[in-house]
XYZ file of C-alpha atoms in Angstrom:
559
model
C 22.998 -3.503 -11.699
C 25.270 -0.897 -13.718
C 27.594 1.157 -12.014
C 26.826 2.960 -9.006
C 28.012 6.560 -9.666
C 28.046 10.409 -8.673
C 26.571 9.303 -4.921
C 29.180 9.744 -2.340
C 28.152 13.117 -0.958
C 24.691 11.915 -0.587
C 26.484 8.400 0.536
C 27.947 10.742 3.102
C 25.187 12.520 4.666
C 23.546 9.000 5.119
C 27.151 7.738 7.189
C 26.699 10.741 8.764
C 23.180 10.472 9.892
C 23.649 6.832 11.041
C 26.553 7.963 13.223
C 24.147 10.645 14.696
C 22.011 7.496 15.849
C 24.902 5.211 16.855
C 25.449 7.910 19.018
C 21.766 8.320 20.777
C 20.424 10.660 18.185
C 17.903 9.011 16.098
C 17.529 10.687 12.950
C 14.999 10.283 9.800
C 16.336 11.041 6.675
C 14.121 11.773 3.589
C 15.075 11.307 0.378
C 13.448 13.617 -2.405
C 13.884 13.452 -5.810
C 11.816 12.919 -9.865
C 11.432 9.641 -10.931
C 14.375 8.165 -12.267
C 16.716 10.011 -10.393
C 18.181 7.344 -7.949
C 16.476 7.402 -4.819
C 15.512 3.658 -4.689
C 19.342 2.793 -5.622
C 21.295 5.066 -3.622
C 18.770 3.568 -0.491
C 19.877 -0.123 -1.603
C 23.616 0.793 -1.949
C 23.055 2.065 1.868
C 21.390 -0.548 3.475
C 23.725 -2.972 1.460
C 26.640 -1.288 3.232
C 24.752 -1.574 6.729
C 24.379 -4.958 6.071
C 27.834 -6.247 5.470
C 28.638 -4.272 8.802
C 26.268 -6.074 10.491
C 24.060 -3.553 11.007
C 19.532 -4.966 10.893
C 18.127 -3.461 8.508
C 14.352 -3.224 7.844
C 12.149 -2.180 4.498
C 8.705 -1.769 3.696
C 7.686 -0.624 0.249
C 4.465 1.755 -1.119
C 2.875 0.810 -4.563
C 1.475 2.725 -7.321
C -2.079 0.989 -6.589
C -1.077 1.201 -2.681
C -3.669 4.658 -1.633
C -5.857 1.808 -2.008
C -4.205 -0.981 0.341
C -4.381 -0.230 4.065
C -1.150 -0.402 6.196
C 0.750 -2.102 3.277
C 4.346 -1.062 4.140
C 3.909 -0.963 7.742
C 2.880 -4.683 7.427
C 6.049 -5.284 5.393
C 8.620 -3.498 8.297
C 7.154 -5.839 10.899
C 6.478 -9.178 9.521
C 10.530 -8.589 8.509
C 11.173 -7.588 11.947
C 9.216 -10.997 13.821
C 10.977 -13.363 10.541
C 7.042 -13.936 9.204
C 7.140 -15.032 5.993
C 4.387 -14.336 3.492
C 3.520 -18.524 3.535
C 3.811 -19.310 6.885
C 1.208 -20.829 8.676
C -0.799 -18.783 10.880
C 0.071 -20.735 13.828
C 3.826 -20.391 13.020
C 3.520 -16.283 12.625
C 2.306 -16.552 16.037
C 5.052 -18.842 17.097
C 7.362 -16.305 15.737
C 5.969 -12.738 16.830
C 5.201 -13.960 20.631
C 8.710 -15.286 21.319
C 10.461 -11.879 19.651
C 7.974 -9.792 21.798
C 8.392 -11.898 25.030
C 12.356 -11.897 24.836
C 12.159 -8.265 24.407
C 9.759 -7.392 26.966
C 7.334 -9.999 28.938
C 4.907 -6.796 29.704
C 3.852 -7.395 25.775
C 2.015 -10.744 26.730
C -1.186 -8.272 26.984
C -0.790 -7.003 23.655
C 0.196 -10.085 21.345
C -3.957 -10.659 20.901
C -3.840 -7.042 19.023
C -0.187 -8.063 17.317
C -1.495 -11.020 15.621
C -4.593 -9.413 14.636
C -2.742 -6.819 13.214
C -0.537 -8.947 11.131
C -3.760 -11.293 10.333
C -2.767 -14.020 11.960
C -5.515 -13.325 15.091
C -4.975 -16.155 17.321
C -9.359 -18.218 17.789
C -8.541 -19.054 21.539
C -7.337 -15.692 22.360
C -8.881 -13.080 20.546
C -8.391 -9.289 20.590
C -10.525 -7.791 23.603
C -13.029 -5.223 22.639
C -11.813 -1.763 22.961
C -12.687 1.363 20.606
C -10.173 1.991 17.639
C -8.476 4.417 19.123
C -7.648 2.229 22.334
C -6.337 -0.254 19.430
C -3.965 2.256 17.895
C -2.772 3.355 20.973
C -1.730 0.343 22.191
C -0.252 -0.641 18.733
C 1.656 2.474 19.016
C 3.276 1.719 22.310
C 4.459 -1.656 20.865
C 6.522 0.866 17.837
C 7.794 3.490 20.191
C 8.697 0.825 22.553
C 10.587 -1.031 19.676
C 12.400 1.953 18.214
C 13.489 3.624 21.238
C 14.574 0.688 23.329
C 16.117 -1.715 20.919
C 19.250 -4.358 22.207
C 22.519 -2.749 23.364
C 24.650 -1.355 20.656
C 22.240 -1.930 18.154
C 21.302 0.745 15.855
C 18.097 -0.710 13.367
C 17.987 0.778 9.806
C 14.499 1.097 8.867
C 13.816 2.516 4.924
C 10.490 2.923 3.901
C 10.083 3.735 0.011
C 7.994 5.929 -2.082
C 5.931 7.774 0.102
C 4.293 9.613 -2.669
C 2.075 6.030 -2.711
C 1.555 5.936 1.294
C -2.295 5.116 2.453
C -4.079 7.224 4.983
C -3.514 4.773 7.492
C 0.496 4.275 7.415
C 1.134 7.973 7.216
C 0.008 7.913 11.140
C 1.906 5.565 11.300
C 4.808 6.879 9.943
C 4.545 10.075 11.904
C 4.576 8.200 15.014
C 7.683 6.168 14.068
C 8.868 9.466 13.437
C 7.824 10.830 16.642
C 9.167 7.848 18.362
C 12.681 8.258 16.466
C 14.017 11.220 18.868
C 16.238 10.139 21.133
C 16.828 6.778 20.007
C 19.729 4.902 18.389
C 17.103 4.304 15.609
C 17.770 5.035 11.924
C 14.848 6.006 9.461
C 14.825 6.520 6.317
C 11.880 7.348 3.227
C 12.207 8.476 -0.194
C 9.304 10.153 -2.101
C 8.620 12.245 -5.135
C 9.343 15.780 -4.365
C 5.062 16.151 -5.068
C 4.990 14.591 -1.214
C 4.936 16.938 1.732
C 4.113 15.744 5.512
C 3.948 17.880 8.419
C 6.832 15.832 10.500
C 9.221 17.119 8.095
C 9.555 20.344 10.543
C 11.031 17.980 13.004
C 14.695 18.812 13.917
C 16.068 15.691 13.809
C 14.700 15.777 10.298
C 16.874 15.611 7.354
C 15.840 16.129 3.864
C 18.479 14.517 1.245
C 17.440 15.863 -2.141
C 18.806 14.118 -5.003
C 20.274 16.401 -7.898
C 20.646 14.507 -11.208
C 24.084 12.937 -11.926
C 26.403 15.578 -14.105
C 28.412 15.099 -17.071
C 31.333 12.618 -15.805
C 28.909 10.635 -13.542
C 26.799 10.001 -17.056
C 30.352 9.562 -18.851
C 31.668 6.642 -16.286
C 27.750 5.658 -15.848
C 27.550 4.871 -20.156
C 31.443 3.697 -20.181
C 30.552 0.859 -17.839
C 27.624 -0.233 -20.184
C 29.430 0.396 -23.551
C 32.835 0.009 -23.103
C 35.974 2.630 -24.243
C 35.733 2.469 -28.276
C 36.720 5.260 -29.948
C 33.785 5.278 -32.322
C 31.786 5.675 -28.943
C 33.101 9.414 -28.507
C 30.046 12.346 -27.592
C 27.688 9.413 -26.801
C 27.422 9.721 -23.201
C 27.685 14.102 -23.924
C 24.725 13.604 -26.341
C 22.808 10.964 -23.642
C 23.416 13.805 -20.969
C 22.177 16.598 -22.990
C 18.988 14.824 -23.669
C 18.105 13.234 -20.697
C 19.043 16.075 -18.104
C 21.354 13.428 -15.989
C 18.641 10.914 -15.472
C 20.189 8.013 -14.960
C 17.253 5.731 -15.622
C 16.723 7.854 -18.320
C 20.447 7.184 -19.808
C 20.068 3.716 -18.810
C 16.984 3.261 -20.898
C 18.416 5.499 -23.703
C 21.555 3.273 -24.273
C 19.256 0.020 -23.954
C 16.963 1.944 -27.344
C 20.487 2.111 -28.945
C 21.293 -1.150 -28.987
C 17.743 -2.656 -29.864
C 17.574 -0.308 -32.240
C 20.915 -1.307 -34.039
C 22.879 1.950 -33.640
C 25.190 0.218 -31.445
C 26.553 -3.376 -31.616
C 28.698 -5.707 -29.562
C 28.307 -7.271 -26.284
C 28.049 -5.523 -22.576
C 30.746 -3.718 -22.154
C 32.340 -3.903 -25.622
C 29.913 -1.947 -27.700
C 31.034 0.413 -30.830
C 28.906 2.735 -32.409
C 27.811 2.076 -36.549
C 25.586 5.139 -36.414
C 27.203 8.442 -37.146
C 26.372 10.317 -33.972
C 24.438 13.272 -35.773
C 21.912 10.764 -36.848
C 21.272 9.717 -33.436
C 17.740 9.547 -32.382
C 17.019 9.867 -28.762
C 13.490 10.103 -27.470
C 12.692 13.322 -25.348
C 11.057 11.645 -22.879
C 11.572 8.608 -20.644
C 7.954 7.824 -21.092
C 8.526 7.763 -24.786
C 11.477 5.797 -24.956
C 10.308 2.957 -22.428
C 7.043 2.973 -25.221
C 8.872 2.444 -27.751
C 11.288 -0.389 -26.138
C 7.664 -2.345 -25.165
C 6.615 -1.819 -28.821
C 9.321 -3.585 -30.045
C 8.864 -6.706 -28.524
C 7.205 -9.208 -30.444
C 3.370 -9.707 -29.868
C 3.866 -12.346 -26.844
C 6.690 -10.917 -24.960
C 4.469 -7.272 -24.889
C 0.927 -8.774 -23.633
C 3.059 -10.778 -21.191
C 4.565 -7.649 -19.774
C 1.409 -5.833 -20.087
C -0.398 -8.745 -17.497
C 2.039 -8.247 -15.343
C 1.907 -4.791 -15.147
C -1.540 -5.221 -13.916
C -0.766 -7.197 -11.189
C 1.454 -4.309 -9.690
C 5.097 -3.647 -9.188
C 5.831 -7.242 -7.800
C 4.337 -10.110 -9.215
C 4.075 -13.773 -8.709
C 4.624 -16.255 -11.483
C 1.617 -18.358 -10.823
C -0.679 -15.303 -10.975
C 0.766 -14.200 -13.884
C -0.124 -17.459 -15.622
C -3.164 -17.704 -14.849
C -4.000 -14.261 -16.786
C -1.703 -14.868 -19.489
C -3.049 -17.540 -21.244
C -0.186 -18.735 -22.397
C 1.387 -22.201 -22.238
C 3.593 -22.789 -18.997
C 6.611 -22.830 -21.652
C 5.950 -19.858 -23.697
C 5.832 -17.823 -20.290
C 8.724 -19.143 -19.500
C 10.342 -18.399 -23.178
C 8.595 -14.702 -22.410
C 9.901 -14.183 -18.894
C 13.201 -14.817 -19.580
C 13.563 -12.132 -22.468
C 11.680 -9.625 -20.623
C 14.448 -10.259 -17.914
C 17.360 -9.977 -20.855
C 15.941 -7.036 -22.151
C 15.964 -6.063 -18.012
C 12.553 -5.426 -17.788
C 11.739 -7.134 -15.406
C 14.036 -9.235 -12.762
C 13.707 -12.524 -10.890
C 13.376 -11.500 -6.443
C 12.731 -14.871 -5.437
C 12.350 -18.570 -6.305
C 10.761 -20.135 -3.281
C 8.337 -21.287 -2.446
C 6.884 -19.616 -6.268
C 8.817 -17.850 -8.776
C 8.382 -14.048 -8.281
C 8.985 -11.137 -10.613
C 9.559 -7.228 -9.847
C 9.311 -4.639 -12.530
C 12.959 -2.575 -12.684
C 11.156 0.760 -12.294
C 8.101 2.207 -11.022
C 7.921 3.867 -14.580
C 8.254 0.497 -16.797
C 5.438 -0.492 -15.072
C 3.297 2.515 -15.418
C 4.174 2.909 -19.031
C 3.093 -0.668 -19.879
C -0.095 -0.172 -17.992
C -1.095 2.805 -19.781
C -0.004 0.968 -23.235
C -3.176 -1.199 -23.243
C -6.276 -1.021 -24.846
C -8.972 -0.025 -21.657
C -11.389 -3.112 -22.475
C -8.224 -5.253 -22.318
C -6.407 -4.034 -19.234
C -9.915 -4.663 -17.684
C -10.276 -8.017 -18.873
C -6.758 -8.546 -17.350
C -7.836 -7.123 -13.794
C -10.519 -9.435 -13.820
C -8.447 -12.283 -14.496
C -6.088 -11.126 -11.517
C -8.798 -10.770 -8.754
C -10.315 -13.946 -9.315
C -6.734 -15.550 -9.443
C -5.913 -13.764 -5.885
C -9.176 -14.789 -4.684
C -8.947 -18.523 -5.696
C -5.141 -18.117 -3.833
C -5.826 -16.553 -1.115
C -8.872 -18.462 0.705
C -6.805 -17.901 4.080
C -6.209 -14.131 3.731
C -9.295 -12.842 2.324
C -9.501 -9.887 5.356
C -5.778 -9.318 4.133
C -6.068 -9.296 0.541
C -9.546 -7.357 0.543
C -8.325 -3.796 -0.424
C -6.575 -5.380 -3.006
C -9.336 -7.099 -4.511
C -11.366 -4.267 -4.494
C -9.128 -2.603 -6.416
C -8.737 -5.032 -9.024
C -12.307 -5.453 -9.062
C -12.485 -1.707 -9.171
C -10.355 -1.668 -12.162
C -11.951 -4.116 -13.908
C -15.171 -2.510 -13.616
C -17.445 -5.006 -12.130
C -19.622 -2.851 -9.612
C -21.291 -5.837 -7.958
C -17.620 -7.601 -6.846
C -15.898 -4.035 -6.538
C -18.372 -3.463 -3.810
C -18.462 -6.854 -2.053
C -14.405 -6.011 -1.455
C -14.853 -2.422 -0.694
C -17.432 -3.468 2.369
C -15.205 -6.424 3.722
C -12.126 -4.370 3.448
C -13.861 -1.303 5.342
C -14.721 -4.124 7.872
C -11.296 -5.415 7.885
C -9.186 -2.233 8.424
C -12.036 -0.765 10.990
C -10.603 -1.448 14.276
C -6.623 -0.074 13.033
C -8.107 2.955 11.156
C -11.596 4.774 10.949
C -11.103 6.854 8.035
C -9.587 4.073 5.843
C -12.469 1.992 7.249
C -15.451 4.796 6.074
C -13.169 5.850 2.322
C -13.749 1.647 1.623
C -17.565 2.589 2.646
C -17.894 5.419 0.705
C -16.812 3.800 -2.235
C -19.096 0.804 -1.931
C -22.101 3.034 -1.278
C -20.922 4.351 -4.638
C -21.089 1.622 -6.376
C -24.016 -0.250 -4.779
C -26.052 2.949 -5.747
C -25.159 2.335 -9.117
C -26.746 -1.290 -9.562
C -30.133 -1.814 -10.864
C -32.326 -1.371 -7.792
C -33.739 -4.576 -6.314
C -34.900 -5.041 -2.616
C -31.285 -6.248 -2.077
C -29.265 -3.594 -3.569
C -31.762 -1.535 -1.688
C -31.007 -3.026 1.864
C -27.194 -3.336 1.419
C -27.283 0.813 -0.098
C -29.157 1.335 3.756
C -26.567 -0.770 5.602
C -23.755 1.188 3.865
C -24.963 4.568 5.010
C -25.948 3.032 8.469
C -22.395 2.341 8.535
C -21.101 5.096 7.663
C -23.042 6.984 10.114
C -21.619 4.278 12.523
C -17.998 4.762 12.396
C -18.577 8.800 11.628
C -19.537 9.150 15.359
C -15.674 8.313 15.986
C -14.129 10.322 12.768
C -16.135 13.075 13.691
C -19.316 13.350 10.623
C -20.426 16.543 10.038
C -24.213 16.876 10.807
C -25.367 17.479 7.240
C -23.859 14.483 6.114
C -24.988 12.450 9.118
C -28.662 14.192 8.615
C -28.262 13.250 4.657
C -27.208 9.519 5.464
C -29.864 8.571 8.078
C -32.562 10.124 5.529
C -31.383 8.132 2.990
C -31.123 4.695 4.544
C -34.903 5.505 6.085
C -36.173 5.951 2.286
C -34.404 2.649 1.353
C -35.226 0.556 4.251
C -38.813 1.691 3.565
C -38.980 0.894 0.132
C -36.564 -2.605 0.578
C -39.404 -3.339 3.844
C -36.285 -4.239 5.731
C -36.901 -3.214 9.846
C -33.556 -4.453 10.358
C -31.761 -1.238 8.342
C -34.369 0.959 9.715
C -33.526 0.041 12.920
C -29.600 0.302 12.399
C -30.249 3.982 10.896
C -32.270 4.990 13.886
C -29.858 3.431 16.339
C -27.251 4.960 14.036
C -28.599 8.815 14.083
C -30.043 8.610 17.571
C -26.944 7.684 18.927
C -25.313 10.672 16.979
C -27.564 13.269 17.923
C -27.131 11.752 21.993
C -23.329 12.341 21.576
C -23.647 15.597 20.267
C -25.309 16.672 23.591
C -29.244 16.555 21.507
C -30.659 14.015 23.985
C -34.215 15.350 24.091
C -34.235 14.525 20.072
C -32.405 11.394 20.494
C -34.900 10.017 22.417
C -37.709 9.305 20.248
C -35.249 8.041 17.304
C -33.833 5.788 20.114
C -36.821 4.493 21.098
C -38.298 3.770 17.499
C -35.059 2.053 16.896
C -36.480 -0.473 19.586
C -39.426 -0.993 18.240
C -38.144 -1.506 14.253
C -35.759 -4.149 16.048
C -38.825 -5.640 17.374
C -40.292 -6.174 13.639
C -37.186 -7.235 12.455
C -36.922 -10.228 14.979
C -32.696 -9.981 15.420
C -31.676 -10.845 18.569
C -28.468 -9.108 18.202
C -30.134 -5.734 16.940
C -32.804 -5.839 19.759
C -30.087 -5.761 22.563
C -28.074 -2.948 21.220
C -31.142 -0.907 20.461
C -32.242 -1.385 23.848
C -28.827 -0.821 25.137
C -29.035 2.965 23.099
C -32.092 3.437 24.415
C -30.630 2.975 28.106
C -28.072 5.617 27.195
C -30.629 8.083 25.756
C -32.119 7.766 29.611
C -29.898 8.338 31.780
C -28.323 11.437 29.355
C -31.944 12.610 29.256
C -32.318 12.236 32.843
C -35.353 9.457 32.808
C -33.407 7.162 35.798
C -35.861 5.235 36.250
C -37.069 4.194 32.736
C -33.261 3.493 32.050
């Protein structure tokens, strides 16, 4: 890392919100500020300092592809918090999260069945019990609040959670719970995020918002001296860096990085003199520009290998990467290891596989958007069908993910597949997660050829749809829309089965919105499609809708 420079009033205000907590006053601090600016580093330097104290510190991060991934970060904070690692067995997870919930608090027995589900580890011999999603999330919720506000005596957990500009639908609730749950707690929080990123905690007062102003003159001075060196030919460098990249510090970074591939400068780290008079400097206006150029000059292997892995995402694991690289195992290597002199990229872990992070959000993004489209889809092919040949154990897990590669890569038919079993996956923790996955697949079912199967899966969708909309609150034109839809299709497929669903679907709607005289009818043919359809499953629920519709209707006796 170069020097860390121009922080310590921001340093400061994060000693002096962690005192607040030691002292019983949880606080969340949220730091704002462009790309580039520092956020991610000055949160590192912090929880670096935390940790030499002894202090626990916990992180979860968002990705640029992460609006797509349910619960990501959240995931993250607590599998760090029970000491779950990514390859642990499922049995071990368990092992792990019941005996840190248990020493903490044996009224969490009840609860561990939702825990492990949560963390997709769900325990076959003791599964969740059946409640509504909202029962789920409450309960879930009582495990965080009872986590952040009664953690061990003179203990005060650090908890950063990065880049909230990339949060999904269903960790912002949680996030405003933990924030909630903060108040009155020894119980440190603290986000970063684009200043594009607003949230309606934010009013809270024991929320703080740290914006980051970029570093000035003598913080870019000591910031370029540490990379450079003191030679006197190196005199208005870091004035001319500062001018042009506003005090950007990834920006300067980057900047004296062009210089030296470029040949202006020469020498080794920290030793550098300049051969370029300074008035024939050529610095790039923008970051983006600069980090294209930098990619562009790397011969032809070293740039498609960065471009693969800038498909994959922000982290990425060796083995993935070589199986879209198609490259020998050597000449990734050979690739790798400039990418990570030219810094890139850098090395996070070894074991039990070789993984990679990009340096910045931005490197990434920039060598994403340097492809060709037919390419870059090629690539996110190659990636999903690599995480689905790796992950045969964590399919429910990994299904957002896929469906975004999938997505990306734009194969309709698999896009959808991933969309429905990640809707299914994220159902119970989050309804509208569950019905955006839905959405999307109706999307893309509707546009495959139409065959009696595309035509019974495009009913099931909307059925489903209409489903979990009774919870997240439909609107009636859409629920009318839907259930006239899926009648048309499960006509034309001749499938009872998604008739059936759509009448049990829109019956049951119209019952909970207090239209029980019209529900009755739809309930009733529901009954009789489930007949024709011959599922035992489907005839007991109709029947069980139909025994509602009764009794709201007031026909006792027939219910």
């Amino acid at each position: 890392l170069t020097n860390f420079v121009g922080r310590d009033s921001d340093m400061d205000m994060l000693e002096a919100a962690l005192a607040q907590a030691q002292a019983g006053n949880g606080q969340v601090v949220g730091v704002v500020a462009d790309a580039g600016t520092g956020k991610s580093r000055l949160c590192f330097e912090f929880l670096e300092r935390c940790r030499t104290r002894g202090t626990r510190t916990f992180q979860g991060n968002c990705v640029a592809h992460g609006k797509n991934i349910s619960l990501l970060p959240i995931l993250q904070v607590f599998r760090e918090y029970y000491g779950v690692d990514a390859h642990d067995a499922d049995r071990l997870a368990r092992e792990k999260i019941a005996g840190r919930m248990l020493l903490f608090d044996e009224s969490y027995r009840a609860v561990l069945p939702l825990l492990f589900e949560l963390l997709c580890v769900p325990d076959p011999n003791n599964p969740a019990p059946t409640m509504s999603a909202e029962e789920r999330q409450r309960s879930l919720f009582g495990v965080l609040r009872g986590l952040v506000q009664r953690p061990p005596a003179n203990d005060t957990p650090v908890t950063l959670i990065e880049d909230l500009h990339w949060l999904d639908a269903a960790s912002e609730a949680w996030v405003e719970e933990w924030v909630d749950s903060v108040a009155g707690s020894s119980h440190l929080l603290i986000v970063n995020f684009r200043p594009e990123y607003q949230a309606a905690w934010m009013h809270k007062s024991w929320y703080h918002q740290l914006p980051l102003a970029p570093l000035g003159e003598d913080a870019i001075r000591e910031l370029i001296s540490g990379l450079l060196g003191a030679d006197a030919s190196l005199a208005g460098v870091s004035e001319a860096v500062h001018d042009r990249t506003g005090g950007n510090p990834f920006f300067a970074e980057e900047t004296v990085r062009g210089l030296i591939e470029t040949g202006n400068l020469e020498g080794s780290p920290g030793a550098y003199r300049l051969i370029t008079p300074i008035e024939k400097l050529e610095i790039p206006a923008t970051v983006h520009s600069l980090l294209s150029a930098r990619i562009d000059r790397l011969v032809d292997r070293d740039k498609r290998v960065l471009q693969a892995a800038s498909v994959i995402g922000q982290e990425f694991a060796e083995p993935i990467l070589e199986a879209v690289a198609d490259l020998p195992r050597l000449e990734l290597s050979e690739a790798l290891g400039v990418l990570k002199a030219a810094e890139f990229v850098y090395e996070e872990s070894l074991y039990p596989v070789t993984e990679f992070t990009f340096k910045h959000p931005l490197t990434q993004e920039v060598a994403l958007n340097s492809q060709l489209r037919n390419r870059r889809r090629k690539t996110h092919a190659g990636v999903a069908q690599a995480l689905e040949d790796a992950s045969q154990d964590k399919l429910d897990e990994r299904a957002a993910l896929l469906a975004h590669h999938w997505d990306e890569a734009g194969d309709e038919r698999r896009a959808s597949t991933w969309h429905h079993r990640a809707a299914e996956a994220i159902g119970f923790h989050h309804i509208e997660e569950a019905m955006r996955h839905f959405r999307r697949a109706q999307h893309l079912v509707d546009r495959l050829r139409p065959t009696n199967e595309t035509k019974r899966e495009a009913a099931m969708l909307r059925n489903q749809i209409l489903w979990y909309g009774l919870r997240a609150g439909i609107q009636r034109a859409e629920a009318e829309q839907l259930f006239d839809e899926s009648m048309q299709l499960s006509e034309e497929a001749n499938d009872p089965g998604s008739a059936a669903f759509a009448l049990f679907g829109f019956g049951s709607y119209r019952l909970y919105s207090g239209d029980g005289a019209r529900a009755f009818p739809l309930l009733s043919r529901a009954c009789d499609e489930a007949e024709r359809a011959g599922d035992e499953i489907l005839r007991v629920a109709t029947r069980w809708g139909l025994v509602l519709g009764c009794y709201f209707g007031g026909k006792l006796a027939d219910g």
